[in-house]
Amino acid sequence: MLREIIIRPMHIDDLDRVYKLEMKLFPNPWPKSFFENDIRSQDAIAFVVEYQGSIIGYSLSSFVNAGFHITNIAIDKEYQRQGIASTLMQKLENIATENSCHYIYLEVRTNNTAAIDLYKSLGYDILFKRRYYYIDGDDAYVMDKELE
Ligand SMILES: CC(C)(COP(=O)(O)OP(=O)(O)OC[C@H]1O[C@@H](n2cnc3c(N)ncnc32)[C@H](O)[C@@H]1OP(=O)(O)O)[C@@H](O)C(=O)NCCC(=O)NCCS
């Protein structure tokens, strides 16, 4: 399965399908305009994961000074625990390294143990807790990984 997935840039035509997934996978989905901005921004990297013609995941990320910021990543429920997010994260890390970023970082809800475990398994450390980071009042951990 993993060998058959395609990771490619997100296009504006993908937006409706990606946003359907965002609404399915997050209790507090981001505004659609965030996706649109990243698709159009020169400083952002927006990817979709395709499997047999369907979009089954996506990521949003951007270059911020010497760092690379992963702002959103999700894999459709039926396809989770098959290494897809890890593969996508590895691709993002390669891009960050190729672009001479010194570190890669992200925020994650402190109760999102699946995502925290994923990031830990890839070598990310919790840097600190950011109180009330999310609009609903949830706290975030800021996690980062130093790059070679
Ligand atoms: C978090 C998420 C992206 C992980 O995607 P995934 O493709 O299932 O992740 P992987 O298969 O690459 O998982 C790699 C490792 O991460 C950890 N992990 C992933 N999901 C986990 C879960 N539900 N419970 C515990 N550990 C988990 C495990 O260590 C796993 O390795 P293993 O399957 O060999 O045990 C996915 O669960 C998701 O889309 N969740 C909803 C959206 C979300 O919360 N996004 C993150 C926002 S910060």
CSV table of C-alpha atoms and ligand atoms in Angstrom, one decimal:
chain,number,residue,atom,x,y,z
A,1,MET,CA,0.0,0.0,0.0
A,2,LEU,CA,2.7,2.5,1.1
A,3,ARG,CA,4.5,1.9,-2.2
A,4,GLU,CA,1.4,2.9,-4.1
A,5,ILE,CA,0.8,6.3,-2.5
A,6,ILE,CA,1.7,9.4,-4.4
A,7,ILE,CA,2.7,12.6,-2.5
A,8,ARG,CA,2.3,15.7,-4.8
A,9,PRO,CA,1.7,19.4,-4.4
A,10,MET,CA,-1.8,20.5,-3.5
A,11,HIS,CA,-3.6,22.4,-6.2
A,12,ILE,CA,-6.6,24.7,-5.9
A,13,ASP,CA,-8.7,22.0,-7.6
A,14,ASP,CA,-8.0,19.7,-4.6
A,15,LEU,CA,-9.3,22.2,-2.1
A,16,ASP,CA,-12.9,20.9,-1.8
A,17,ARG,CA,-11.7,17.3,-1.3
A,18,VAL,CA,-9.0,18.3,1.1
A,19,TYR,CA,-11.4,20.4,3.1
A,20,LYS,CA,-13.9,17.6,3.4
A,21,LEU,CA,-11.1,15.6,5.0
A,22,GLU,CA,-10.2,18.5,7.3
A,23,MET,CA,-13.8,18.6,8.6
A,24,LYS,CA,-13.9,14.9,9.0
A,25,LEU,CA,-10.6,14.6,10.9
A,26,PHE,CA,-10.6,17.7,13.2
A,27,PRO,CA,-13.3,18.7,15.7
A,28,ASN,CA,-12.2,22.3,15.2
A,29,PRO,CA,-11.3,22.5,11.5
A,30,TRP,CA,-9.2,25.4,10.2
A,31,PRO,CA,-10.8,28.0,7.9
A,32,LYS,CA,-10.7,27.0,4.2
A,33,SER,CA,-8.8,30.2,3.5
A,34,PHE,CA,-5.7,28.9,5.4
A,35,PHE,CA,-5.5,26.1,2.8
A,36,GLU,CA,-6.0,28.5,-0.1
A,37,ASN,CA,-3.3,30.8,1.2
A,38,ASP,CA,-0.8,28.0,1.5
A,39,ILE,CA,-1.5,26.7,-2.0
A,40,ARG,CA,-0.8,30.2,-3.3
A,41,SER,CA,2.1,31.2,-1.1
A,42,GLN,CA,5.7,31.0,-2.3
A,43,ASP,CA,6.8,30.3,1.3
A,44,ALA,CA,4.5,27.4,1.9
A,45,ILE,CA,4.6,23.7,0.9
A,46,ALA,CA,1.2,22.1,0.6
A,47,PHE,CA,1.0,18.4,-0.2
A,48,VAL,CA,-1.7,15.9,-0.8
A,49,VAL,CA,-1.4,12.1,-0.5
A,50,GLU,CA,-3.1,10.2,-3.2
A,51,TYR,CA,-4.0,6.5,-3.2
A,52,GLN,CA,-5.7,5.0,-6.3
A,53,GLY,CA,-6.9,8.4,-7.4
A,54,SER,CA,-8.4,9.5,-4.0
A,55,ILE,CA,-6.9,12.1,-1.7
A,56,ILE,CA,-6.3,10.3,1.6
A,57,GLY,CA,-4.2,12.8,3.4
A,58,TYR,CA,-2.5,16.2,3.3
A,59,SER,CA,0.0,18.5,4.9
A,60,LEU,CA,0.6,22.2,5.2
A,61,SER,CA,4.0,23.7,6.1
A,62,SER,CA,6.1,26.8,5.5
A,63,PHE,CA,9.6,28.2,5.7
A,64,VAL,CA,10.0,30.6,8.7
A,65,ASN,CA,13.5,32.1,8.9
A,66,ALA,CA,15.9,29.2,9.6
A,67,GLY,CA,13.1,26.9,10.6
A,68,PHE,CA,10.5,24.8,8.8
A,69,HIS,CA,7.0,24.9,10.3
A,70,ILE,CA,4.6,22.0,9.9
A,71,THR,CA,1.2,23.6,10.4
A,72,ASN,CA,-1.2,20.8,9.5
A,73,ILE,CA,-1.0,17.0,8.7
A,74,ALA,CA,-3.7,14.5,8.5
A,75,ILE,CA,-4.4,11.0,7.1
A,76,ASP,CA,-7.9,9.7,6.5
A,77,LYS,CA,-9.1,7.3,9.3
A,78,GLU,CA,-9.2,4.2,7.1
A,79,TYR,CA,-5.6,4.6,6.1
A,80,GLN,CA,-4.0,5.4,9.5
A,81,ARG,CA,-1.4,3.3,11.2
A,82,GLN,CA,0.2,2.2,7.9
A,83,GLY,CA,3.2,4.6,8.0
A,84,ILE,CA,1.7,7.2,5.6
A,85,ALA,CA,2.1,10.2,8.0
A,86,SER,CA,5.7,9.1,8.7
A,87,THR,CA,6.4,8.9,5.0
A,88,LEU,CA,5.0,12.4,4.5
A,89,MET,CA,6.9,13.8,7.5
A,90,GLN,CA,10.1,12.3,6.1
A,91,LYS,CA,9.5,14.0,2.8
A,92,LEU,CA,8.9,17.3,4.6
A,93,GLU,CA,12.1,16.9,6.6
A,94,ASN,CA,14.1,16.2,3.3
A,95,ILE,CA,12.7,19.4,1.8
A,96,ALA,CA,13.6,21.3,5.0
A,97,THR,CA,17.2,19.9,4.9
A,98,GLU,CA,17.6,20.6,1.2
A,99,ASN,CA,16.6,24.2,1.9
A,100,SER,CA,19.2,24.5,4.7
A,101,CYS,CA,16.6,24.8,7.5
A,102,HIS,CA,18.3,24.3,10.9
A,103,TYR,CA,15.2,22.8,12.6
A,104,ILE,CA,11.7,21.7,11.9
A,105,TYR,CA,8.9,22.4,14.4
A,106,LEU,CA,5.1,22.1,14.9
A,107,GLU,CA,2.4,22.6,17.5
A,108,VAL,CA,0.2,19.7,18.7
A,109,ARG,CA,-2.7,19.6,21.1
A,110,THR,CA,-1.5,18.3,24.5
A,111,ASN,CA,-4.2,15.6,24.4
A,112,ASN,CA,-3.4,14.4,20.8
A,113,THR,CA,-1.5,11.3,21.9
A,114,ALA,CA,-1.5,9.7,18.4
A,115,ALA,CA,0.2,12.7,16.9
A,116,ILE,CA,2.6,13.2,19.8
A,117,ASP,CA,3.6,9.5,19.5
A,118,LEU,CA,4.1,10.0,15.8
A,119,TYR,CA,6.4,13.0,16.2
A,120,LYS,CA,8.3,11.3,19.0
A,121,SER,CA,8.8,8.2,16.9
A,122,LEU,CA,10.4,10.5,14.3
A,123,GLY,CA,12.8,12.1,16.8
A,124,TYR,CA,10.9,15.3,17.7
A,125,ASP,CA,11.1,16.6,21.3
A,126,ILE,CA,8.7,18.6,23.3
A,127,LEU,CA,10.2,22.1,23.7
A,128,PHE,CA,7.5,23.7,25.8
A,129,LYS,CA,3.8,24.0,26.4
A,130,ARG,CA,1.9,27.0,24.8
A,131,ARG,CA,-1.1,27.8,27.0
A,132,TYR,CA,-4.5,28.4,25.3
A,133,TYR,CA,-2.9,28.2,21.9
A,134,TYR,CA,-6.0,26.9,20.2
A,135,ILE,CA,-9.2,28.9,19.6
A,136,ASP,CA,-11.2,26.5,21.8
A,137,GLY,CA,-8.7,27.1,24.7
A,138,ASP,CA,-6.7,23.9,24.4
A,139,ASP,CA,-3.0,24.0,25.1
A,140,ALA,CA,-0.3,23.0,22.6
A,141,TYR,CA,3.1,21.5,22.9
A,142,VAL,CA,5.6,23.0,20.6
A,143,MET,CA,7.8,20.1,19.3
A,144,ASP,CA,10.9,20.4,17.3
A,145,LYS,CA,13.7,18.4,15.7
A,146,GLU,CA,17.2,19.7,14.9
A,147,LEU,CA,18.3,19.0,11.4
A,148,GLU,CA,21.9,18.1,10.3
B,1,LIG,C1,-1.7,11.7,13.7
B,1,LIG,C2,-1.9,11.1,12.3
B,1,LIG,C3,-1.5,12.1,11.2
B,1,LIG,C4,-0.9,9.9,12.2
B,1,LIG,O1,-1.0,9.4,10.9
B,1,LIG,P1,-0.7,7.8,10.5
B,1,LIG,O2,-0.5,7.8,9.0
B,1,LIG,O3,-1.6,7.0,11.1
B,1,LIG,O4,0.8,7.7,11.2
B,1,LIG,P2,1.8,6.5,11.0
B,1,LIG,O5,1.1,5.3,10.5
B,1,LIG,O6,2.9,7.0,10.2
B,1,LIG,O7,2.3,6.3,12.5
B,1,LIG,C5,3.7,6.2,12.9
B,1,LIG,C6,3.8,6.0,14.4
B,1,LIG,O8,3.1,7.1,15.1
B,1,LIG,C7,2.5,6.5,16.3
B,1,LIG,N1,1.0,6.6,16.1
B,1,LIG,C8,0.3,7.0,15.0
B,1,LIG,N2,-1.0,6.9,15.3
B,1,LIG,C9,-1.1,6.5,16.6
B,1,LIG,C10,-2.2,6.2,17.4
B,1,LIG,N3,-3.5,6.4,17.0
B,1,LIG,N4,-2.0,5.8,18.7
B,1,LIG,C11,-0.7,5.6,19.1
B,1,LIG,N5,0.4,5.9,18.4
B,1,LIG,C12,0.2,6.3,17.1
B,1,LIG,C13,3.0,5.1,16.4
B,1,LIG,O9,4.2,5.1,17.0
B,1,LIG,C14,3.1,4.7,14.9
B,1,LIG,O10,3.9,3.6,14.7
B,1,LIG,P3,3.3,2.1,14.7
B,1,LIG,O11,2.0,2.2,13.9
B,1,LIG,O12,4.4,1.3,14.1
B,1,LIG,O13,3.0,1.9,16.1
B,1,LIG,C15,-3.3,10.6,12.1
B,1,LIG,O14,-3.7,9.9,13.3
B,1,LIG,C16,-4.3,11.7,11.9
B,1,LIG,O15,-4.5,12.2,10.8
B,1,LIG,N6,-5.0,12.1,13.0
B,1,LIG,C17,-6.1,13.2,12.9
B,1,LIG,C18,-5.5,14.5,12.5
B,1,LIG,C19,-4.4,15.0,13.5
B,1,LIG,O16,-4.5,14.9,14.7
B,1,LIG,N7,-3.3,15.5,12.9
B,1,LIG,C20,-2.2,16.0,13.7
B,1,LIG,C21,-2.3,17.4,14.1
B,1,LIG,S1,-1.0,18.0,15.0
